[in-house]
Short mmCIF file of C-alpha atoms in Angstrom, two decimals:
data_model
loop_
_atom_site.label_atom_id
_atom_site.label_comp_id
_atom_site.label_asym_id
_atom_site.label_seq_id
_atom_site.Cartn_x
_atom_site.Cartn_y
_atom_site.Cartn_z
CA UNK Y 295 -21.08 -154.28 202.75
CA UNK Y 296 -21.99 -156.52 199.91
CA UNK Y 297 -23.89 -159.81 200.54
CA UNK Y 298 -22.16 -162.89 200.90
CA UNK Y 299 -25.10 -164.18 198.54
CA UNK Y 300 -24.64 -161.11 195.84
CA UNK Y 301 -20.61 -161.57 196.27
CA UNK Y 302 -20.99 -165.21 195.38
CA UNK Y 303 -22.77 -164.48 192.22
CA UNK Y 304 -20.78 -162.15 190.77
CA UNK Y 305 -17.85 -164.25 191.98
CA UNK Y 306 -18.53 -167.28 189.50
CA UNK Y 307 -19.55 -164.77 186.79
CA UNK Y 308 -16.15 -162.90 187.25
CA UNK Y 309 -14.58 -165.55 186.58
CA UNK Y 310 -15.63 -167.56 183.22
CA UNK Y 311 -15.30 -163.94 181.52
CA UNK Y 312 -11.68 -163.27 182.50
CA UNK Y 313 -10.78 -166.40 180.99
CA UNK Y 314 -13.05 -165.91 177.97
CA UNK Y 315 -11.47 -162.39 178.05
CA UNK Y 316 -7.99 -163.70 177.80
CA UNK Y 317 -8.47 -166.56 175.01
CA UNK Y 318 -10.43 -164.45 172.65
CA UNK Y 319 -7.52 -162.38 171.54
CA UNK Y 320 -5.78 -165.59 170.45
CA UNK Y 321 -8.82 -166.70 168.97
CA UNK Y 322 -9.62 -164.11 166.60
CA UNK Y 323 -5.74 -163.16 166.28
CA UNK Y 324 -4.60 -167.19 164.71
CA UNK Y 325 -8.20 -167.08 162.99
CA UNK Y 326 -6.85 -163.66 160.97
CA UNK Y 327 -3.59 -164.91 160.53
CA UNK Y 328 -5.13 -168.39 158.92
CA UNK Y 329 -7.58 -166.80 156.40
CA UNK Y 330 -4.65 -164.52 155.38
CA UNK Y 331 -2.19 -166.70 154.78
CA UNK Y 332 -4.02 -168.02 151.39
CA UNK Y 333 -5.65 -164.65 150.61
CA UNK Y 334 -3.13 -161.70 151.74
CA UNK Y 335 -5.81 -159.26 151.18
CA UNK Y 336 -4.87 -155.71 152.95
CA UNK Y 337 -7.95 -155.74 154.52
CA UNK Y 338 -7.09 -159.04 157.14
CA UNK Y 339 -3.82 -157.27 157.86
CA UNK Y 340 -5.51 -153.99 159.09
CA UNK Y 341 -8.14 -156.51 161.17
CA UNK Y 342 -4.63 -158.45 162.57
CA UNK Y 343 -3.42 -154.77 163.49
CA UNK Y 344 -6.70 -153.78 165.29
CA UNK Y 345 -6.75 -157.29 166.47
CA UNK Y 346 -3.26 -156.24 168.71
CA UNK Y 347 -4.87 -152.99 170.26
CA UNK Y 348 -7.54 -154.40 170.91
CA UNK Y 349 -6.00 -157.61 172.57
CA UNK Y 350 -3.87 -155.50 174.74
CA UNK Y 351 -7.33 -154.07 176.09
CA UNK Y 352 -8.88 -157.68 176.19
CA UNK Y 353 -6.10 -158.75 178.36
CA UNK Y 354 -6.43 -155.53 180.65
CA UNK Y 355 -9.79 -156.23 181.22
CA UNK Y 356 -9.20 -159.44 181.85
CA UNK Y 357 -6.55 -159.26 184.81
CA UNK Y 358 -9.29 -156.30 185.90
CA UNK Y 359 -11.84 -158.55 186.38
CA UNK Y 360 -9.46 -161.24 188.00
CA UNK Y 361 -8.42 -158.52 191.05
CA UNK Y 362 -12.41 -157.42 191.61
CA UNK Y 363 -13.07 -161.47 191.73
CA UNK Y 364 -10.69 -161.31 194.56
CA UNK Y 365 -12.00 -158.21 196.05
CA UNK Y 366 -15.67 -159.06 196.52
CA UNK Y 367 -14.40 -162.89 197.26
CA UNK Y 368 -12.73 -161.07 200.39
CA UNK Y 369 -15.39 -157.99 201.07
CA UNK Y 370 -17.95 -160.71 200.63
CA UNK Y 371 -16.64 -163.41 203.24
CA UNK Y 372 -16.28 -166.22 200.83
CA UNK Y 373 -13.19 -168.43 201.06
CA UNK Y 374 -10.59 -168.16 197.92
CA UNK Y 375 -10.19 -171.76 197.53
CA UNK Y 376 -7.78 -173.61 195.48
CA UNK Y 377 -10.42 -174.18 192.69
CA UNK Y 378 -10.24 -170.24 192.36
CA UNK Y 379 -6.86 -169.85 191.95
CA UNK Y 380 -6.78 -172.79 189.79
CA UNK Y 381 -8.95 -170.84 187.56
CA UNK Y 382 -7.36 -167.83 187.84
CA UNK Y 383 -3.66 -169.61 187.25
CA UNK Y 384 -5.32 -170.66 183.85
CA UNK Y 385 -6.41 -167.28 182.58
CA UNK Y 386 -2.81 -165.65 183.88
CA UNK Y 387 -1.67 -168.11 181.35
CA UNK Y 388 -3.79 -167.42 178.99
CA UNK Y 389 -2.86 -163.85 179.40
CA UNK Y 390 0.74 -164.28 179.22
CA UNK Y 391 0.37 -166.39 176.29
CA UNK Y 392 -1.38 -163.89 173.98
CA UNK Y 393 1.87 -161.67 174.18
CA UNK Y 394 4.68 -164.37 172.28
CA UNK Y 395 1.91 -165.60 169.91
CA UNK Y 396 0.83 -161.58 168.86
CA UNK Y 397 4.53 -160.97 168.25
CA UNK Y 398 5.21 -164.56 165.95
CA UNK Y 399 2.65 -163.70 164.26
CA UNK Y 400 3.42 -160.02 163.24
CA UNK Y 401 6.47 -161.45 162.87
CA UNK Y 402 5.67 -164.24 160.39
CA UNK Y 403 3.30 -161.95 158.36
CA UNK Y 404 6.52 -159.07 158.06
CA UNK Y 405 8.58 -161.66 156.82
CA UNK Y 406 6.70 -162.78 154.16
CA UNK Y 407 5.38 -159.67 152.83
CA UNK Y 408 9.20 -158.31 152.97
CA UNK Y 409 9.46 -161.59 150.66
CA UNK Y 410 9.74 -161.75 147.24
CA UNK Y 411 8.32 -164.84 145.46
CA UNK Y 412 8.59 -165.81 141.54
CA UNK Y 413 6.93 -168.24 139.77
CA UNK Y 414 8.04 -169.70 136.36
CA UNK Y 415 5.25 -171.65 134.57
CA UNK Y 416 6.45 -173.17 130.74
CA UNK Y 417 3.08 -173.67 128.91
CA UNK Y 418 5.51 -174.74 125.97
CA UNK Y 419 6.61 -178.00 124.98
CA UNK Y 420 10.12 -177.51 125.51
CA UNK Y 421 12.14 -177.26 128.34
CA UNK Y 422 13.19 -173.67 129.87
CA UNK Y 423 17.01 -173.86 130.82
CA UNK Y 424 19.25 -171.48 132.98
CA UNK Y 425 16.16 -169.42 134.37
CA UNK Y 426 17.51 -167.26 136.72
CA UNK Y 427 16.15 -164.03 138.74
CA UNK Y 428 18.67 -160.65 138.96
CA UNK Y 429 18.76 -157.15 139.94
CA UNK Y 430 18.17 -155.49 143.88
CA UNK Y 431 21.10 -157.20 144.31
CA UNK Y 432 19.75 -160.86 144.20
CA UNK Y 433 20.78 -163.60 141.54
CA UNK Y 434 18.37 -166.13 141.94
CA UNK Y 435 18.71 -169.73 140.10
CA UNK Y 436 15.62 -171.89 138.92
CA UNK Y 437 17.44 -173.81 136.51
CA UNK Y 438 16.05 -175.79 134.50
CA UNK Y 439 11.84 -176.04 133.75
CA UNK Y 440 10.29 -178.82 131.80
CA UNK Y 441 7.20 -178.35 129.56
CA UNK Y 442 3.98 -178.25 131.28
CA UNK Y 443 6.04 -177.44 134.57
CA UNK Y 444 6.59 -174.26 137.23
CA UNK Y 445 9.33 -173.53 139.81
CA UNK Y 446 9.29 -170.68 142.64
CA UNK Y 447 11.87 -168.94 143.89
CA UNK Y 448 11.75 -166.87 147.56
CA UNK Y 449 14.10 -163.96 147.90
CA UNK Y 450 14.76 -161.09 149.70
CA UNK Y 451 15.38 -157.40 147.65
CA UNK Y 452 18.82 -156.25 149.50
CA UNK Y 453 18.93 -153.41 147.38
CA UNK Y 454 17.03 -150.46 144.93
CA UNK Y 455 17.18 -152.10 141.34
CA UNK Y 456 15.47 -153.58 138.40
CA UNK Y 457 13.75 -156.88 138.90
CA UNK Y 458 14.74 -159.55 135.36
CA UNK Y 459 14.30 -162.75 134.78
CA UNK Y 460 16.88 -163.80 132.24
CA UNK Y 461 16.23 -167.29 130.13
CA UNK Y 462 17.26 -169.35 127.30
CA UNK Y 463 15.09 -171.97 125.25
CA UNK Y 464 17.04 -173.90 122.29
CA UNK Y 465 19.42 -171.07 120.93
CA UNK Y 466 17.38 -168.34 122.24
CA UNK Y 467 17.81 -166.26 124.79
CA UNK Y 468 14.87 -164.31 126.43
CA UNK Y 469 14.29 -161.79 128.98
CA UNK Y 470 11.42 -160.18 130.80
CA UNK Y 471 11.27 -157.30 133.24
CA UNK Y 472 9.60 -158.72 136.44
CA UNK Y 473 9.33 -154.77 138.18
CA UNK Y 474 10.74 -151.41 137.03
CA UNK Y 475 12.26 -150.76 140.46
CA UNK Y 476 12.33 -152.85 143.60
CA UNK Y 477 13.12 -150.98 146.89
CA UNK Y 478 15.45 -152.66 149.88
CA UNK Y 479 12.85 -155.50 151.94
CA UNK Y 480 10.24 -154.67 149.62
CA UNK Y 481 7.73 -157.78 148.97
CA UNK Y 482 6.14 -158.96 146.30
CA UNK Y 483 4.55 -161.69 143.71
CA UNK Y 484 5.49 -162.12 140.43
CA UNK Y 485 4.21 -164.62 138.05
CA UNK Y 486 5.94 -165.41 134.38
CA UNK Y 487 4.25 -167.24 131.70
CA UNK Y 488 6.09 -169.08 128.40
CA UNK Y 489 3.08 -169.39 126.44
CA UNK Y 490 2.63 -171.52 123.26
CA UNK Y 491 3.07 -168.65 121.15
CA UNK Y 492 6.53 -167.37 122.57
CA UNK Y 493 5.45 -164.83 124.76
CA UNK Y 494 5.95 -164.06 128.27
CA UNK Y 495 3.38 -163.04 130.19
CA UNK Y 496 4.42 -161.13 133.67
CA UNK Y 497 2.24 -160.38 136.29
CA UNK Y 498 4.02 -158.49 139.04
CA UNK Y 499 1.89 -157.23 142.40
CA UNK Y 500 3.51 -155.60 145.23
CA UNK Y 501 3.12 -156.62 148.89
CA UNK Y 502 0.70 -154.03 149.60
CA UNK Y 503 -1.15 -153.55 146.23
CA UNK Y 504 -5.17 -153.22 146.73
#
């Protein structure tokens, strides 16, 4: 039989690191998420995928450690008071939480690296008119860029194709090939430059490109 003392001991300990238990999968999960937002390096989204394994063990351990509380609470002869299952109501919550916030947030980062995002900078000093994006099936409209400006587009591939952004500035019409071949829900960043001297500059990186 274990000591009313001893029980009591473990009993507060029990406790504290259930609930720290439960919260630090959110913790470290949003804290991922945050510093790859900015970033996306391939590296954070490996850590958020570890982070979801892991969780699901940090959560087990934590309902583990709420059912000995209870135990030795009972073996021990200590009253369960209300104060205990207060505390143990707000680590079940915490538990429960982690599972809607792990899934928005695999969620959120699949959609946008399934995205495709183009940027249109005019370093010239005249405007960029009926810029538009084509090919995997998308025909996506920036219209109309001033000098010194940029636009974005977001768009999702819905087909295998050639990525081009078509142009015209004064009686010229120019066109630049963003990426050889998209694939369907394949992501990606492209950036186009007008420079000064009438080039364009393109600088294309897939979703998942180290």
């Amino acid at each position: 039989m274990i000591s009313r003392q001893r029980a009591t001991g473990t009993l507060q300990g029990l406790l504290p690191a259930a609930r720290a238990f439960a919260v630090l999968p959110l913790v470290v999960g949003c804290g991922i998420f945050i510093l790859w937002l900015p970033s996306r390096l391939v590296l954070l989204m490996f850590a958020g995928l570890l982070t979801i394994y892991a969780g699901l063990v940090s959560v087990g351990l934590s309902l583990l450690m709420l059912v000995l509380a209870w135990w030795l609470a009972r073996i021990g002869g200590r009253d369960w008071t209300s104060r205990h299952w207060r505390s143990c109501g707000i680590t079940v919550a915490f538990i429960l939480i982690n599972f809607p916030v792990a899934w928005g947030l695999a969620a959120g980062a699949i959609a946008i690296e399934t995205a495709n995002r183009v940027t249109v900078y005019n370093r010239t000093d005249r405007p960029i008119e009926a810029v538009r994006v084509t090919g995997g099936g998308c025909d996506e409209a920036l219209g109309t860029i001033a000098p010194r400006r940029s636009a974005s587009v977001w768009f999702r591939i819905k087909q295998g194709g050639v990525l081009v952004l078509h142009a015209e500035q004064g009686e010229q019409k120019k066109e630049a090939t963003l990426d050889d071949y998209v694939w369907r829900n394949c992501g990606g960043t492209s950036k186009v430059t007008f420079t000064t001297d009438g080039e364009i500059e393109v600088d294309h990186r897939d979703a998942f490109d180290f």
